[in-house]
PDB file of C-alpha atoms in Angstrom:
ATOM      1  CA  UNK A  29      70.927 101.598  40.202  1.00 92.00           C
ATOM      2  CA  UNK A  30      73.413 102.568  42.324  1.00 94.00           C
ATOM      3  CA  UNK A  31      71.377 104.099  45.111  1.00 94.00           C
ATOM      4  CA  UNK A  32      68.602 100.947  44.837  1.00 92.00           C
ATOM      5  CA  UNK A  33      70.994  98.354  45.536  1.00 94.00           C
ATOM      6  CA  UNK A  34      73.128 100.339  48.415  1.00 93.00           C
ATOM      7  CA  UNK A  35      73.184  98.103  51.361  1.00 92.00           C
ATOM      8  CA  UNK A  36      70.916  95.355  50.471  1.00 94.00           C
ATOM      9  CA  UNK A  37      71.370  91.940  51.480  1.00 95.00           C
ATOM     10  CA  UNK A  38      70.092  89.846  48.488  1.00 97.00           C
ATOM     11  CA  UNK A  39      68.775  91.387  45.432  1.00 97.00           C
ATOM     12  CA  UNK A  40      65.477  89.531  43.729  1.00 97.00           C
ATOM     13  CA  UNK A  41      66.248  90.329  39.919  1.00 97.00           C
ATOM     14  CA  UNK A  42      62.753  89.559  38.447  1.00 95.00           C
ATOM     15  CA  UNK A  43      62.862  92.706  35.810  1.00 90.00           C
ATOM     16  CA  UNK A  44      62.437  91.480  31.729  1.00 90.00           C
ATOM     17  CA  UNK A  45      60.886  92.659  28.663  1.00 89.00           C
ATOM     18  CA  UNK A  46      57.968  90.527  28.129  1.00 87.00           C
ATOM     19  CA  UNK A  47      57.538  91.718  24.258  1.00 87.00           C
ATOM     20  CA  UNK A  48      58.345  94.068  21.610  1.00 90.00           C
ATOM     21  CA  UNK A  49      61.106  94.666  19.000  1.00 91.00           C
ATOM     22  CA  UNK A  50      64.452  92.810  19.454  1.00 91.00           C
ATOM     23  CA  UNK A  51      66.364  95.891  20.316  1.00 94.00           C
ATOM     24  CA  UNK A  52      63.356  96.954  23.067  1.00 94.00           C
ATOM     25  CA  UNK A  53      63.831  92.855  24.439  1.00 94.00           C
ATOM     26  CA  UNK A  54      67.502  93.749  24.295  1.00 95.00           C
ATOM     27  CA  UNK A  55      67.606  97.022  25.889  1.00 95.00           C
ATOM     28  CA  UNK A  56      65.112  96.369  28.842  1.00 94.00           C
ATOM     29  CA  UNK A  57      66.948  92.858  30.100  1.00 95.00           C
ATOM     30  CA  UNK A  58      70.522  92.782  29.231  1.00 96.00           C
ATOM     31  CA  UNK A  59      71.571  95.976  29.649  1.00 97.00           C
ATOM     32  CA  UNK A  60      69.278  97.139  32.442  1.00 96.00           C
ATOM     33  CA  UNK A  61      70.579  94.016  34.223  1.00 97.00           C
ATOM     34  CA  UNK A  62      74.249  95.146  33.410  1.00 97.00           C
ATOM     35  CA  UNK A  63      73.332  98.070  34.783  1.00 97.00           C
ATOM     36  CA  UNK A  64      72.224  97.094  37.880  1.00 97.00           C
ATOM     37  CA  UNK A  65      75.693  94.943  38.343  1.00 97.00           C
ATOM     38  CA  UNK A  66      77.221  98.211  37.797  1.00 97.00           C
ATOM     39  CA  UNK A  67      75.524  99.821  40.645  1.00 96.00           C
ATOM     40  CA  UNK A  68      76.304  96.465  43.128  1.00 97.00           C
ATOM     41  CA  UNK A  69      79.968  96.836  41.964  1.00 96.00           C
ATOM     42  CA  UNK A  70      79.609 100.621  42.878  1.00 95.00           C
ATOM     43  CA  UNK A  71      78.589 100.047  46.131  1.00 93.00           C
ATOM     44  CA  UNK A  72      80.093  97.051  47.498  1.00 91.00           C
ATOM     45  CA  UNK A  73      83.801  94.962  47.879  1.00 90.00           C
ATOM     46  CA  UNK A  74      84.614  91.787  46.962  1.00 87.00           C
ATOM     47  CA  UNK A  75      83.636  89.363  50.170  1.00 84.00           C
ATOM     48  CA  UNK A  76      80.419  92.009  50.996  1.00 91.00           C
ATOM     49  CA  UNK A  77      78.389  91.681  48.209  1.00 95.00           C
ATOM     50  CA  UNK A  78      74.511  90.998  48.058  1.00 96.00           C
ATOM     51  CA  UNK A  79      73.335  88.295  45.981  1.00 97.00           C
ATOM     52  CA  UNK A  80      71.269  88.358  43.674  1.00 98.00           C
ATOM     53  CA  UNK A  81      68.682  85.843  43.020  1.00 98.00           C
ATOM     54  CA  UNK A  82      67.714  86.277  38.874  1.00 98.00           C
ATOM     55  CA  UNK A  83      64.469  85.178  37.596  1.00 98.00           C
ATOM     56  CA  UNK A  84      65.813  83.104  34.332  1.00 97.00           C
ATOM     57  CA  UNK A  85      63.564  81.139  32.107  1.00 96.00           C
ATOM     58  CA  UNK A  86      63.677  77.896  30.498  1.00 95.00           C
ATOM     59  CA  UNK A  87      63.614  79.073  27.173  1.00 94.00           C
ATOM     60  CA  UNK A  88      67.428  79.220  27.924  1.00 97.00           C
ATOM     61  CA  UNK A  89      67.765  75.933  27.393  1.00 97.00           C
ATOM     62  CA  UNK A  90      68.834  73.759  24.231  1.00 96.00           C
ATOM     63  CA  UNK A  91      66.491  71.499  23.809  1.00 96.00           C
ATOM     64  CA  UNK A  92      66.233  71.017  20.253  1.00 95.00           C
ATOM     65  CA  UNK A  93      69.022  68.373  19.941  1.00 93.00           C
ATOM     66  CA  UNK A  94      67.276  66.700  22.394  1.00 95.00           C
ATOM     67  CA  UNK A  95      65.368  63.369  21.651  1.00 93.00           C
ATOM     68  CA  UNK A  96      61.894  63.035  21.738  1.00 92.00           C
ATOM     69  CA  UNK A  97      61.135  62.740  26.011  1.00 93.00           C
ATOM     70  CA  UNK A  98      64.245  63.411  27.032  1.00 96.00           C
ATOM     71  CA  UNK A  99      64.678  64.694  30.855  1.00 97.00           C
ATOM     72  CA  UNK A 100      65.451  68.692  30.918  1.00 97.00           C
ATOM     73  CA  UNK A 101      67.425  68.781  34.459  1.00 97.00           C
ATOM     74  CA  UNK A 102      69.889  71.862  35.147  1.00 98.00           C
ATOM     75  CA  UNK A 103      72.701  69.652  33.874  1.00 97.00           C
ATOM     76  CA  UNK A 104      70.812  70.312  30.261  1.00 97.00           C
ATOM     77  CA  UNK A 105      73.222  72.599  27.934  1.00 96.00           C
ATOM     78  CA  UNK A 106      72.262  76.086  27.248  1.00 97.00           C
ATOM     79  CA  UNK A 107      70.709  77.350  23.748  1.00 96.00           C
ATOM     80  CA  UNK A 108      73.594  77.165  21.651  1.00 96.00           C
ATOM     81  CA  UNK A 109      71.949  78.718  18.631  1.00 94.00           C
ATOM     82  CA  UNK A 110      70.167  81.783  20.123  1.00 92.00           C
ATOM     83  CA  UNK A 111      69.890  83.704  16.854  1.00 90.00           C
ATOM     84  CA  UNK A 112      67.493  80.871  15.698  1.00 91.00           C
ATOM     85  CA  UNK A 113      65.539  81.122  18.144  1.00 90.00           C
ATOM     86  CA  UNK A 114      62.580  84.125  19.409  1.00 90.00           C
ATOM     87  CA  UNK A 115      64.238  87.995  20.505  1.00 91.00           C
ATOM     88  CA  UNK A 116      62.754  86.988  24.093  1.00 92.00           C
ATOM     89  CA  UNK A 117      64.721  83.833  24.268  1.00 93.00           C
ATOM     90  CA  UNK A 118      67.687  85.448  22.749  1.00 94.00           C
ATOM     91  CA  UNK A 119      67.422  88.309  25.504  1.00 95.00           C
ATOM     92  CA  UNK A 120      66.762  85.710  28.502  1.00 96.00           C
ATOM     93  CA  UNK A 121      69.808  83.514  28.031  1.00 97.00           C
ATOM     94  CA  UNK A 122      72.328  86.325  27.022  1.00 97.00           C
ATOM     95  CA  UNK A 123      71.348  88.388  30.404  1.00 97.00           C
ATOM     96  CA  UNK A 124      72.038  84.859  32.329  1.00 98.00           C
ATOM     97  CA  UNK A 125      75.479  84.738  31.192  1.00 98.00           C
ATOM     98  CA  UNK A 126      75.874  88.062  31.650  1.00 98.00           C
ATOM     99  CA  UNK A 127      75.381  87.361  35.177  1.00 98.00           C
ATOM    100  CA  UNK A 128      77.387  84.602  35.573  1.00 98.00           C
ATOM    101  CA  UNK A 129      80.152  86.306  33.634  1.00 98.00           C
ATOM    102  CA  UNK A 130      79.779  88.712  36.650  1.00 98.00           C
ATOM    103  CA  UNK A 131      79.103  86.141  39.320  1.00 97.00           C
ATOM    104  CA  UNK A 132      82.805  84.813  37.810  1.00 97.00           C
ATOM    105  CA  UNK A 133      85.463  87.591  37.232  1.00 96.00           C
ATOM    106  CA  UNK A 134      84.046  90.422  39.947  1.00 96.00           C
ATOM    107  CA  UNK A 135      82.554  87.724  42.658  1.00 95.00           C
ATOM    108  CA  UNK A 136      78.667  89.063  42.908  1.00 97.00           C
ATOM    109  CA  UNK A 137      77.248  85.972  44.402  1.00 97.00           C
ATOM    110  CA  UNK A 138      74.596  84.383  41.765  1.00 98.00           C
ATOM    111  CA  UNK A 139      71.675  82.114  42.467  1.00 98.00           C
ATOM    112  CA  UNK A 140      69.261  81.661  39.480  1.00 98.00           C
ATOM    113  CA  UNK A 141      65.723  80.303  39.270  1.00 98.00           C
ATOM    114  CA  UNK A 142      64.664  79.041  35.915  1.00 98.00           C
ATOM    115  CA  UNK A 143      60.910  78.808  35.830  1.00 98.00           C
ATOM    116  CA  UNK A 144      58.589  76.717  33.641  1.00 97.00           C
ATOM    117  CA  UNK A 145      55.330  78.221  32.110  1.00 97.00           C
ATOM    118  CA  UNK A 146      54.197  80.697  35.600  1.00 97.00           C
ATOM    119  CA  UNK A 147      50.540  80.672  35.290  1.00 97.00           C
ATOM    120  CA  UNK A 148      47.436  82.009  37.904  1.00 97.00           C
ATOM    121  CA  UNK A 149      45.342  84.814  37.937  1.00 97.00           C
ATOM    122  CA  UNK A 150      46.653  87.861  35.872  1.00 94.00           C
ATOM    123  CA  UNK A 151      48.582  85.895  33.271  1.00 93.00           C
ATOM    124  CA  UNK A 152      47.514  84.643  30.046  1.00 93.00           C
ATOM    125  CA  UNK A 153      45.298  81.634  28.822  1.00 95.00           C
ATOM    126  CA  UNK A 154      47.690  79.339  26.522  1.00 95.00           C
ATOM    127  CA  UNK A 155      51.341  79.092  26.475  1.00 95.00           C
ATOM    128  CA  UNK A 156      52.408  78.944  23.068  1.00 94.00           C
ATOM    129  CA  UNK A 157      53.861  75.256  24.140  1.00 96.00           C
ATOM    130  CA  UNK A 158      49.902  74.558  24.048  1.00 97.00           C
ATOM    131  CA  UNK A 159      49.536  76.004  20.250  1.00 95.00           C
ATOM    132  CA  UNK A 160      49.161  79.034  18.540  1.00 92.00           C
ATOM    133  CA  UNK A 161      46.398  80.622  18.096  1.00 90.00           C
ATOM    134  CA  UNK A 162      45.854  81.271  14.176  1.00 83.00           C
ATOM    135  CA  UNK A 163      43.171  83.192  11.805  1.00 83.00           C
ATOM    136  CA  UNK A 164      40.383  82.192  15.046  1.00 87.00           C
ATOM    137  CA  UNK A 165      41.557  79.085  15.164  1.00 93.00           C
ATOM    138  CA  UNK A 166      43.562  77.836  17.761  1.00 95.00           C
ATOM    139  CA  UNK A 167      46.655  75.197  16.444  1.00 94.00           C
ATOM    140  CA  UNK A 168      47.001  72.159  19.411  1.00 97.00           C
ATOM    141  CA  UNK A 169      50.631  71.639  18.593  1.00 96.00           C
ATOM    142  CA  UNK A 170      51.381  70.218  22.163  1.00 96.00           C
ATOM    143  CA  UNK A 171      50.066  66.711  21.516  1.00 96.00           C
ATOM    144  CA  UNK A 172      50.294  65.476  24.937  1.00 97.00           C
ATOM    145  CA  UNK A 173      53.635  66.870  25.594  1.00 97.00           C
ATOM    146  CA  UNK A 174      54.282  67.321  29.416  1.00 97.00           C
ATOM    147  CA  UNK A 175      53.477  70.983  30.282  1.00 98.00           C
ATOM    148  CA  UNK A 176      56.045  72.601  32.615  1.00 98.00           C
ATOM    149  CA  UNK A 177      53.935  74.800  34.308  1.00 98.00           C
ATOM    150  CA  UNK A 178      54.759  76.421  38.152  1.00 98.00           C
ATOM    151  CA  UNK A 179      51.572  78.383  40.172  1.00 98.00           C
ATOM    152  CA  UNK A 180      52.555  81.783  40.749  1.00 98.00           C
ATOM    153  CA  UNK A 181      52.265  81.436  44.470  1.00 98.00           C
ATOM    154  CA  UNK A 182      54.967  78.402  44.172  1.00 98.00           C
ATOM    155  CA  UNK A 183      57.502  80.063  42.387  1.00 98.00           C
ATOM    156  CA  UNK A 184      57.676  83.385  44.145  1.00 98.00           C
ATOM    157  CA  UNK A 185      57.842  80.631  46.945  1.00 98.00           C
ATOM    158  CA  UNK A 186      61.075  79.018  44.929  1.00 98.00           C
ATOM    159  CA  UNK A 187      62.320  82.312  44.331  1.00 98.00           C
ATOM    160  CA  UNK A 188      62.585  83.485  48.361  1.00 97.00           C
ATOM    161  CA  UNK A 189      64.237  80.365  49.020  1.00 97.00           C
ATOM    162  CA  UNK A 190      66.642  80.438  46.415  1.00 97.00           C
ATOM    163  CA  UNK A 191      67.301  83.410  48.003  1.00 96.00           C
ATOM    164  CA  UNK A 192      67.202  82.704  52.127  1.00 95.00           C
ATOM    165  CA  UNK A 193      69.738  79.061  51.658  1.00 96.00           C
ATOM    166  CA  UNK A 194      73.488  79.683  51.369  1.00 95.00           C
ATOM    167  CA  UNK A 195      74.057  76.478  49.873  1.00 97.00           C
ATOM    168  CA  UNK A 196      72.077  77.364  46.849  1.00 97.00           C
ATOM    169  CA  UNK A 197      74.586  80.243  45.616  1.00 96.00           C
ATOM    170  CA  UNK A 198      76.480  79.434  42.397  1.00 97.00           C
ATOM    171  CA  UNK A 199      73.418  76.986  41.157  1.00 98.00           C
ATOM    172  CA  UNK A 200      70.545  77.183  38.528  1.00 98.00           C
ATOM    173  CA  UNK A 201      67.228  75.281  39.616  1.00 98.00           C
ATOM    174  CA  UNK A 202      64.106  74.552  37.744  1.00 98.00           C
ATOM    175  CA  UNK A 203      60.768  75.938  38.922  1.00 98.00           C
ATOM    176  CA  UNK A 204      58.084  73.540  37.903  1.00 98.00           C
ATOM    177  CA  UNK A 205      55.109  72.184  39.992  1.00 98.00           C
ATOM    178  CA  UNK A 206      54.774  68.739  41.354  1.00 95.00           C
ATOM    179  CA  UNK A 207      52.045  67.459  39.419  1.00 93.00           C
ATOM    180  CA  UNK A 208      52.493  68.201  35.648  1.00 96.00           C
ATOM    181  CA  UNK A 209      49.480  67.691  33.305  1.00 97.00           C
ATOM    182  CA  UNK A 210      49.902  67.417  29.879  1.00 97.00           C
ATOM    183  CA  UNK A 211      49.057  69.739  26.580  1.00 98.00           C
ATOM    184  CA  UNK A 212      46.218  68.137  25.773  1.00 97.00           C
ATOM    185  CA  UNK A 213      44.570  67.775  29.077  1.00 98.00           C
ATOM    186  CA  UNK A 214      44.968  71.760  29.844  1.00 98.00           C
ATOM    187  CA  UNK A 215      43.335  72.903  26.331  1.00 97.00           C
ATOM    188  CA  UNK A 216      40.287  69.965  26.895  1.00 97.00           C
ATOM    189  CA  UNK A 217      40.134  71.556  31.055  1.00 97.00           C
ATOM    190  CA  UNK A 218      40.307  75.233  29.830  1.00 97.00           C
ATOM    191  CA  UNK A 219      37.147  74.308  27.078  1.00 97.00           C
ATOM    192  CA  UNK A 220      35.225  72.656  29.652  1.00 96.00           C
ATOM    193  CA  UNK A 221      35.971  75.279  32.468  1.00 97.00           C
ATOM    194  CA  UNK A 222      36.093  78.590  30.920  1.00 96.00           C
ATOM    195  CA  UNK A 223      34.853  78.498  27.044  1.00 94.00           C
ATOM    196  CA  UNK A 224      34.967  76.566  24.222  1.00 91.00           C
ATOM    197  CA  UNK A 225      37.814  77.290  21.343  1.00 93.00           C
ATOM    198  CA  UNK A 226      37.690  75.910  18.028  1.00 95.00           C
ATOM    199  CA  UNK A 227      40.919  74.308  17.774  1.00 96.00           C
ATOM    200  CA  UNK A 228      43.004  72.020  15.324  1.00 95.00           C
ATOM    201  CA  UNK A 229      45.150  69.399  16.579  1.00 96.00           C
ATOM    202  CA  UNK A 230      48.382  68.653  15.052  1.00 94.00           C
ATOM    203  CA  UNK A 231      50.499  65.697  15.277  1.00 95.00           C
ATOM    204  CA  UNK A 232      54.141  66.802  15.566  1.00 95.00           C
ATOM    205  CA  UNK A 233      55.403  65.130  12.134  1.00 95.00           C
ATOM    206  CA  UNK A 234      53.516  67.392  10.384  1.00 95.00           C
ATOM    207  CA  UNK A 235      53.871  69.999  12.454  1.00 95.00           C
ATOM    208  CA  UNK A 236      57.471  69.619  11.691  1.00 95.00           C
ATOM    209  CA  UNK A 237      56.475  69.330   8.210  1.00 95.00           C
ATOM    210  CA  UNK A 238      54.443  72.802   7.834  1.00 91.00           C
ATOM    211  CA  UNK A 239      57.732  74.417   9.485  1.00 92.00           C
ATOM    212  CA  UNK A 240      60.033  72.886   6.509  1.00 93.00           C
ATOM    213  CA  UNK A 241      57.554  74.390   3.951  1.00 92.00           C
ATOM    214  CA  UNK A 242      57.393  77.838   5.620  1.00 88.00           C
ATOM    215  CA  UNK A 243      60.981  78.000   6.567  1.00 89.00           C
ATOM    216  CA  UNK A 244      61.488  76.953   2.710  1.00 90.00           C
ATOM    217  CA  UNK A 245      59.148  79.283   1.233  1.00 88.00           C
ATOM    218  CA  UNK A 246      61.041  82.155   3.629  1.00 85.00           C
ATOM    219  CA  UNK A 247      63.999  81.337   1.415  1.00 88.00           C
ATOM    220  CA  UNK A 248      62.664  81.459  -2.206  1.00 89.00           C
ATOM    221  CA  UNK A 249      60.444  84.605  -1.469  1.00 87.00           C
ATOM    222  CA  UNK A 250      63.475  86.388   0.256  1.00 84.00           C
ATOM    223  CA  UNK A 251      62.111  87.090   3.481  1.00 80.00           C
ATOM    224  CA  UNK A 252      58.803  88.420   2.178  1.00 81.00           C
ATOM    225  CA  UNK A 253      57.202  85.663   4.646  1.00 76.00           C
ATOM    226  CA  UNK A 254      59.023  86.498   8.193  1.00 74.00           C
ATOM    227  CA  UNK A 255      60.413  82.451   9.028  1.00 74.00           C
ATOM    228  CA  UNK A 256      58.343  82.943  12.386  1.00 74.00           C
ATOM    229  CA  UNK A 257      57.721  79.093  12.126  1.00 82.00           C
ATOM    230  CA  UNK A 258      60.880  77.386  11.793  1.00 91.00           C
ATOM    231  CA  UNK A 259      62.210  73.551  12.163  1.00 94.00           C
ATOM    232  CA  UNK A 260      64.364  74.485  14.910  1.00 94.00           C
ATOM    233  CA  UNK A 261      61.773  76.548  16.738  1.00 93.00           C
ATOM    234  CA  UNK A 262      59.093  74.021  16.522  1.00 95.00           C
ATOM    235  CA  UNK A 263      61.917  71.281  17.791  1.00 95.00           C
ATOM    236  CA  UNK A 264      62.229  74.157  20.951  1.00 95.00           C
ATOM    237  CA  UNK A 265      58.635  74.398  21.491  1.00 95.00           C
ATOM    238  CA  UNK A 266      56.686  71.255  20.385  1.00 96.00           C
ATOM    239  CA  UNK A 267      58.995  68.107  20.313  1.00 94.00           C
ATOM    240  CA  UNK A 268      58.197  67.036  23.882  1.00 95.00           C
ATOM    241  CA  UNK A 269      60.109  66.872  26.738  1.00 96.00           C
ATOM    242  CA  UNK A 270      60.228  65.778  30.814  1.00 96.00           C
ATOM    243  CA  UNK A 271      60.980  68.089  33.011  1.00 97.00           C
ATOM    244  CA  UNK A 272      62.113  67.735  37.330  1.00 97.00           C
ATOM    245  CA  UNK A 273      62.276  69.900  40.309  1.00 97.00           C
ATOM    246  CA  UNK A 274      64.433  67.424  42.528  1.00 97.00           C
ATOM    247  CA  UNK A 275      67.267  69.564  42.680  1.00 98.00           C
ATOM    248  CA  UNK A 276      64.911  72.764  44.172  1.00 98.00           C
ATOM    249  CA  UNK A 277      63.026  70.390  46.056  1.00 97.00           C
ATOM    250  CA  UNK A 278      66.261  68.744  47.837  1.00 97.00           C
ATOM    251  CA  UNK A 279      66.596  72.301  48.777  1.00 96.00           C
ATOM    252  CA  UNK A 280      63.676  71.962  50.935  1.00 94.00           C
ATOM    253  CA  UNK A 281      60.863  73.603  48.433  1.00 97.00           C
ATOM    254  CA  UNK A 282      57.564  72.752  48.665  1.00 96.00           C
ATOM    255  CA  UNK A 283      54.918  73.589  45.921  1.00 97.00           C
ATOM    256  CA  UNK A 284      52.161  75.528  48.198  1.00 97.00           C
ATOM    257  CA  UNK A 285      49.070  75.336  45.506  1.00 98.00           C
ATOM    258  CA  UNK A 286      48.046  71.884  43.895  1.00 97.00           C
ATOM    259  CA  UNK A 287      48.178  71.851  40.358  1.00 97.00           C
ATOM    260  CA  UNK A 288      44.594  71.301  40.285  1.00 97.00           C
ATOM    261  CA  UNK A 289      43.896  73.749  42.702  1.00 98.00           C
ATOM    262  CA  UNK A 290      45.860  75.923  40.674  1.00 98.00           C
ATOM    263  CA  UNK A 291      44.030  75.490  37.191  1.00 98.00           C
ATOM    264  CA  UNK A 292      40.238  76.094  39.222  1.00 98.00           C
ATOM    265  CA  UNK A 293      41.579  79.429  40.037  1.00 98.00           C
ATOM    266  CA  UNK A 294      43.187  80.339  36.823  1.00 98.00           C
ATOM    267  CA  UNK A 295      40.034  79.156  35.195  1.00 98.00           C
ATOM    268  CA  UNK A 296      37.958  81.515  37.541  1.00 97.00           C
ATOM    269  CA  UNK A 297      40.169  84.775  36.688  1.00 97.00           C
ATOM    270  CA  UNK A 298      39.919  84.082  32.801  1.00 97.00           C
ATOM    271  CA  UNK A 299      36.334  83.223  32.774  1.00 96.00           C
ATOM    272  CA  UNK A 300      35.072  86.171  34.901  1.00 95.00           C
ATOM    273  CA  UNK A 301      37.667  88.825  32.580  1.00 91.00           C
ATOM    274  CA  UNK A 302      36.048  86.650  29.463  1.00 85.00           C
ATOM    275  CA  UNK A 303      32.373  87.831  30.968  1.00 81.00           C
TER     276      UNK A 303
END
């Protein structure tokens, strides 16, 4: 890490496990990330050192206290139940304070991007704030919550100029696009544009009430049904809330695809890999 990092200016920190077991998620973001601080405080003094730009994620956030709607800005508290939450989230918010903690006592200067759902060509079809997809059929929980999603073009665009203005060191920023669509409208577009999905829709009170009945269950049967589905988790994912890029944009950020530009060519990729 050492040797990467020697003489570099800023320092784009985009590296994560996607998936796997908690102790892979663990391994593979928080400590290669301490790692790599390691190798900047190796190489560098106080007053000369790069910054680093991390890649962060909104699953950070602690959003299930939240009401119904409520505005997720970077003023929003982070997760403070993490171990009731998924390994990735767990993994995502415990490297961010890990650079901070850095960014505090040893002076590495910190900028971090926290991006929505990234979508485009190459990623996947659904973002499980859509639904799930269950036994071939796939579970609308979503409703018509607002759906945070950022092109992939715009936020490697966010991401360079988080990492280009001065003024930006020492702040988080959400990465989402202009034009948000909602759950609904993305699974009825991705039917009509790529392929048709038999699919349940869920209002969120019982959604809420399937996740008190497996959550229970979890409990009486001692574990033998993993409590993947959870009150607290479905609060996370499908209670429904609005999200803003004012702060990035202040910053002088410009989305460079149209949402609806956006979703043709994402449509086109996952059609033609579909064929």
């Amino acid at each position: 890490a050492a040797a990467v990092v020697d003489g570099c200016d800023v320092i784009y920190h985009v590296a994560a496990a996607m998936s796997g077991a908690p102790a892979d998620l663990f391994l593979n973001t928080v400590v290669a990330t301490k790692n790599l601080y390691e190798g900047i405080l190796a190489t560098s003094k106080r007053g000369s050192r790069p910054r680093v730009v991390l890649v962060s994620s909104f699953g950070v956030y602690g959003v299930a206290g939240l009401g119904r709607g409520a505005l997720v800005d970077e003023s929003t508290p982070l997760e403070p139940h993490p171990e009731r939450r998924d390994p990735y989230s767990q993994a995502k918010l415990r490297q961010e304070q890990l650079c901070w903690d850095y960014h505090r006592s040893e002076g590495v200067p910190l900028v971090v991007a926290r991006p929505g759902v990234i979508y485009g060509p190459g990623g996947s079809a659904f973002s499980g704030r859509v639904g799930l997809n269950l036994f071939g059929v796939f579970l609308h929980l979503g409703g018509r919550n607002p759906l945070p999603l950022t092109y992939v073009d715009n936020c490697a665009e966010a991401v360079a100029v988080l990492g280009e203005r001065p003024e930006a060191e020492g702040q988080a920023f959400n990465v989402v696009d202009d034009d948000l669509i909602d759950c609904r409208e993305y699974l009825r577009q991705y039917k009509r544009s790529v392929s048709h999905v038999r699919s349940l829709s869920l209002p969120y009170p019982l959604t809420v009430a399937m996740s008190h009945a497996v959550e229970r269950y979890h409990q009486i049967s001692k574990g033998q049904l993993p409590a993947v589905f959870t009150p607290y988790k479905t609060a996370t994912s499908w209670k429904g809330n609005r999200f803003t890029n004012s702060k990035l944009k202040a910053l002088g950020w410009r989305p460079l695809v149209s949402t609806s530009e956006g979703l043709q060519r994402t449509f086109e990729y996952l059609k033609s890999r579909a064929a």
